[in-house]
Every structure is written in structure tokens, then in C-alpha cells.
PDB file of C-alpha atoms in Angstrom:
ATOM      1  CA  MET A  24      -8.891   2.513  -5.074  1.00  0.00           C
ATOM      2  CA  LYS A  25      -8.081   5.807  -3.394  1.00  0.00           C
ATOM      3  CA  LEU A  26      -4.563   6.865  -2.483  1.00  0.00           C
ATOM      4  CA  GLY A  27      -3.325   9.698  -0.353  1.00  0.00           C
ATOM      5  CA  ILE A  28      -0.420  11.847  -1.455  1.00  0.00           C
ATOM      6  CA  VAL A  29       1.613  13.816   1.066  1.00  0.00           C
ATOM      7  CA  VAL A  30       3.877  16.356  -0.591  1.00  0.00           C
ATOM      8  CA  SER A  31       6.393  18.757   0.897  1.00  0.00           C
ATOM      9  CA  THR A  32       6.123  22.348  -0.300  1.00  0.00           C
ATOM     10  CA  TRP A  33       9.847  22.889   0.338  1.00  0.00           C
ATOM     11  CA  TYR A  34      11.404  23.334  -3.134  1.00  0.00           C
ATOM     12  CA  TRP A  35       7.833  23.644  -4.488  1.00  0.00           C
ATOM     13  CA  GLU A  36       8.554  25.813  -7.532  1.00  0.00           C
ATOM     14  CA  ASP A  37      11.377  23.726  -8.952  1.00  0.00           C
ATOM     15  CA  ILE A  38      10.884  20.189  -7.665  1.00  0.00           C
ATOM     16  CA  THR A  39       7.960  19.046  -5.541  1.00  0.00           C
ATOM     17  CA  SER A  40       5.110  20.618  -7.562  1.00  0.00           C
ATOM     18  CA  LYS A  41       6.433  18.738 -10.588  1.00  0.00           C
ATOM     19  CA  MET A  42       6.651  15.529  -8.553  1.00  0.00           C
ATOM     20  CA  LEU A  43       3.023  15.973  -7.522  1.00  0.00           C
ATOM     21  CA  GLU A  44       1.906  16.542 -11.118  1.00  0.00           C
ATOM     22  CA  LEU A  45       3.581  13.307 -12.235  1.00  0.00           C
ATOM     23  CA  ALA A  46       2.145  11.264  -9.365  1.00  0.00           C
ATOM     24  CA  VAL A  47      -1.392  12.545 -10.005  1.00  0.00           C
ATOM     25  CA  LYS A  48      -1.015  11.915 -13.739  1.00  0.00           C
ATOM     26  CA  LYS A  49       0.051   8.315 -13.090  1.00  0.00           C
ATOM     27  CA  ALA A  50      -2.883   7.797 -10.700  1.00  0.00           C
ATOM     28  CA  LYS A  51      -5.321   9.100 -13.324  1.00  0.00           C
ATOM     29  CA  GLU A  52      -3.847   6.749 -15.929  1.00  0.00           C
ATOM     30  CA  HIS A  53      -4.809   3.883 -13.595  1.00  0.00           C
ATOM     31  CA  HIS A  54      -8.215   5.415 -12.714  1.00  0.00           C
ATOM     32  CA  VAL A  55      -7.135   5.887  -9.108  1.00  0.00           C
ATOM     33  CA  GLU A  56      -8.629   8.670  -7.005  1.00  0.00           C
ATOM     34  CA  THR A  57      -6.240  10.773  -4.899  1.00  0.00           C
ATOM     35  CA  GLU A  58      -6.412  12.993  -1.851  1.00  0.00           C
ATOM     36  CA  ILE A  59      -3.542  15.460  -1.495  1.00  0.00           C
ATOM     37  CA  VAL A  60      -2.081  16.856   1.700  1.00  0.00           C
ATOM     38  CA  LYS A  61       0.586  19.553   1.463  1.00  0.00           C
ATOM     39  CA  VAL A  62       3.045  19.964   4.326  1.00  0.00           C
ATOM     40  CA  PRO A  63       5.845  22.514   4.831  1.00  0.00           C
ATOM     41  CA  GLY A  64       8.830  20.149   4.694  1.00  0.00           C
ATOM     42  CA  SER A  65       9.813  16.505   4.471  1.00  0.00           C
ATOM     43  CA  HIS A  66      10.094  16.307   8.254  1.00  0.00           C
ATOM     44  CA  ASP A  67       6.339  17.031   8.389  1.00  0.00           C
ATOM     45  CA  ILE A  68       5.308  14.234   6.016  1.00  0.00           C
ATOM     46  CA  PRO A  69       4.653  11.531   8.668  1.00  0.00           C
ATOM     47  CA  LEU A  70       1.864  13.509  10.362  1.00  0.00           C
ATOM     48  CA  GLY A  71       0.187  14.121   7.009  1.00  0.00           C
ATOM     49  CA  ALA A  72       0.534  10.431   6.182  1.00  0.00           C
ATOM     50  CA  LYS A  73      -0.929   9.395   9.529  1.00  0.00           C
ATOM     51  CA  ARG A  74      -3.957  11.629   9.070  1.00  0.00           C
ATOM     52  CA  LEU A  75      -4.601  10.071   5.670  1.00  0.00           C
ATOM     53  CA  LEU A  76      -4.010   6.512   6.859  1.00  0.00           C
ATOM     54  CA  LYS A  77      -6.665   6.953   9.561  1.00  0.00           C
ATOM     55  CA  LYS A  78      -9.294   7.448   6.854  1.00  0.00           C
ATOM     56  CA  LYS A  79     -11.178   4.282   5.942  1.00  0.00           C
ATOM     57  CA  ASP A  80     -11.375   5.219   2.249  1.00  0.00           C
ATOM     58  CA  ILE A  81      -7.591   5.642   1.862  1.00  0.00           C
ATOM     59  CA  ASP A  82      -5.897   2.430   0.694  1.00  0.00           C
ATOM     60  CA  GLY A  83      -2.299   3.660   0.814  1.00  0.00           C
ATOM     61  CA  VAL A  84      -0.123   6.760   0.830  1.00  0.00           C
ATOM     62  CA  VAL A  85       2.553   8.083  -1.518  1.00  0.00           C
ATOM     63  CA  THR A  86       5.039  10.562  -0.038  1.00  0.00           C
ATOM     64  CA  LEU A  87       6.854  13.148  -2.154  1.00  0.00           C
ATOM     65  CA  GLY A  88       9.697  15.478  -1.304  1.00  0.00           C
ATOM     66  CA  ALA A  89      13.395  16.227  -1.630  1.00  0.00           C
ATOM     67  CA  VAL A  90      16.038  16.413   1.082  1.00  0.00           C
ATOM     68  CA  ILE A  91      19.116  18.089  -0.346  1.00  0.00           C
ATOM     69  CA  GLN A  92      22.603  17.911   1.145  1.00  0.00           C
ATOM     70  CA  GLY A  93      23.840  21.022   2.908  1.00  0.00           C
ATOM     71  CA  LYS A  94      26.895  21.848   4.978  1.00  0.00           C
ATOM     72  CA  THR A  95      25.786  19.685   7.909  1.00  0.00           C
ATOM     73  CA  TYR A  96      24.331  16.190   8.309  1.00  0.00           C
ATOM     74  CA  HIS A  97      20.809  17.576   8.657  1.00  0.00           C
ATOM     75  CA  ASP A  98      19.703  15.738   5.510  1.00  0.00           C
ATOM     76  CA  ILE A  99      20.730  12.390   6.976  1.00  0.00           C
ATOM     77  CA  VAL A 100      18.948  13.121  10.259  1.00  0.00           C
ATOM     78  CA  ILE A 101      15.737  14.080   8.433  1.00  0.00           C
ATOM     79  CA  MET A 102      15.769  11.073   6.101  1.00  0.00           C
ATOM     80  CA  THR A 103      16.582   8.620   8.883  1.00  0.00           C
ATOM     81  CA  ALA A 104      13.681   9.810  11.025  1.00  0.00           C
ATOM     82  CA  LEU A 105      11.354  10.052   8.027  1.00  0.00           C
ATOM     83  CA  THR A 106      11.972   6.579   6.648  1.00  0.00           C
ATOM     84  CA  LYS A 107      11.749   4.922  10.052  1.00  0.00           C
ATOM     85  CA  THR A 108       8.486   6.670  10.893  1.00  0.00           C
ATOM     86  CA  LEU A 109       6.892   5.949   7.512  1.00  0.00           C
ATOM     87  CA  HIS A 110       7.852   2.290   7.840  1.00  0.00           C
ATOM     88  CA  GLU A 111       6.252   2.148  11.287  1.00  0.00           C
ATOM     89  CA  LEU A 112       3.062   3.844  10.023  1.00  0.00           C
ATOM     90  CA  SER A 113       2.770   1.278   7.264  1.00  0.00           C
ATOM     91  CA  LEU A 114       3.000  -1.556   9.773  1.00  0.00           C
ATOM     92  CA  VAL A 115       0.592   0.004  12.282  1.00  0.00           C
ATOM     93  CA  PHE A 116      -2.104   0.831   9.719  1.00  0.00           C
ATOM     94  CA  GLU A 117      -1.376  -2.213   7.524  1.00  0.00           C
ATOM     95  CA  LYS A 118      -1.425  -0.055   4.405  1.00  0.00           C
ATOM     96  CA  PRO A 119       1.428   0.729   2.021  1.00  0.00           C
ATOM     97  CA  VAL A 120       3.286   3.971   2.609  1.00  0.00           C
ATOM     98  CA  MET A 121       5.566   4.556  -0.345  1.00  0.00           C
ATOM     99  CA  LEU A 122       8.780   6.534  -0.033  1.00  0.00           C
ATOM    100  CA  GLY A 123       8.950   9.122  -2.797  1.00  0.00           C
ATOM    101  CA  VAL A 124      11.158  11.509  -0.856  1.00  0.00           C
ATOM    102  CA  ASN A 125      14.533  11.734  -2.536  1.00  0.00           C
ATOM    103  CA  GLY A 126      17.682  12.045  -0.424  1.00  0.00           C
ATOM    104  CA  PRO A 127      19.901  12.166   1.594  1.00  0.00           C
ATOM    105  CA  ARG A 128      23.342  13.239   0.340  1.00  0.00           C
ATOM    106  CA  MET A 129      21.698  14.531  -2.811  1.00  0.00           C
ATOM    107  CA  THR A 130      22.689  17.636  -4.769  1.00  0.00           C
ATOM    108  CA  TRP A 131      20.215  20.089  -6.296  1.00  0.00           C
ATOM    109  CA  GLU A 132      20.959  18.648  -9.737  1.00  0.00           C
ATOM    110  CA  GLN A 133      20.336  15.087  -8.539  1.00  0.00           C
ATOM    111  CA  ALA A 134      17.027  16.166  -7.003  1.00  0.00           C
ATOM    112  CA  VAL A 135      15.906  17.642 -10.319  1.00  0.00           C
ATOM    113  CA  GLU A 136      17.006  14.488 -12.158  1.00  0.00           C
ATOM    114  CA  ARG A 137      14.874  12.369  -9.786  1.00  0.00           C
ATOM    115  CA  ILE A 138      11.605  14.291 -10.253  1.00  0.00           C
ATOM    116  CA  ASN A 139      10.337  11.599 -12.640  1.00  0.00           C
ATOM    117  CA  ARG A 140      10.649   9.028  -9.864  1.00  0.00           C
ATOM    118  CA  ALA A 141       7.360  10.321  -8.440  1.00  0.00           C
ATOM    119  CA  GLY A 142       5.380   8.576 -11.173  1.00  0.00           C
ATOM    120  CA  ASP A 143       7.241   5.336 -10.493  1.00  0.00           C
ATOM    121  CA  VAL A 144       6.456   5.539  -6.781  1.00  0.00           C
ATOM    122  CA  MET A 145       2.749   6.066  -7.496  1.00  0.00           C
ATOM    123  CA  GLU A 146       2.742   3.119  -9.891  1.00  0.00           C
ATOM    124  CA  ALA A 147       4.479   0.933  -7.300  1.00  0.00           C
ATOM    125  CA  CYS A 148       1.795   1.757  -4.730  1.00  0.00           C
ATOM    126  CA  ILE A 149      -0.975   0.957  -7.202  1.00  0.00           C
ATOM    127  CA  LYS A 150       0.635  -2.373  -8.120  1.00  0.00           C
ATOM    128  CA  TRP A 151       1.123  -3.229  -4.450  1.00  0.00           C
ATOM    129  CA  LEU A 152      -2.638  -2.900  -3.892  1.00  0.00           C
ATOM    130  CA  GLN A 153      -3.809  -4.771  -7.003  1.00  0.00           C
TER     131      GLN A 153
END
């Protein structure tokens, strides 16, 4: 089994690099190979996912990121577009695309608390394919 991981580098130092570490660790525990694509922000994740899904050796994709609430509804707009597009990619390519992007309406503290969810999302993708 080989899984793609698309990770946003927005909030890299404090959040998404740690999410990536946990996802890769979980994959290794299950002897699953990974291919990682880094993108600037969560809005950019679908293109990275699509590029991975086109590869014959990729069985599924795990997405990682954080969309934190600001003063506008930007976080809701991003998450709505992201989830809809990832869902559509999963159906088109007939491969699982797991949502490991936390948000919307999430505070910085909530985003940090949800870092560990990345391992759970990787495990869910692995179980889906077994």
C-alpha cells in the first residue's frame, strides 16, 4: 500500500509539521509507504491531491492542514470549497481522500489540540483500504 499525503505549510512551525510527523509515523507502524506533497495553504490541497491520485501506485490520499478563524468568514469559505472538492476527487478517482484539515471556526488553541488527529486520519485511510 502506498498513500499520498498533502500537507499545507501554513502554520508549519507550530501545527502542520507536527501533523505530518504523526501521519508518517502511523503509516510506518502499518508498513505503509508514503509520498508527501507540500502546498502553501489549505486552499491549495486539492491540486496536490489530484496530482497524487493520478498516479497508479497511490492507493489513497491523506490531507493535513489547519484553517483558523479570523475576523471574517474566510475560514468557512476555504473549508467549504476544500471539503467539496476533496469529496469530488475521491469519487472521480475512486480512491479515498481523507480530510485531515482541521477547521473552520477553530481557534489557535483548538488547532494545536487537534494536531494528534493526523495520526487518526492516516489510520482511517489505511483501514479503509484493507
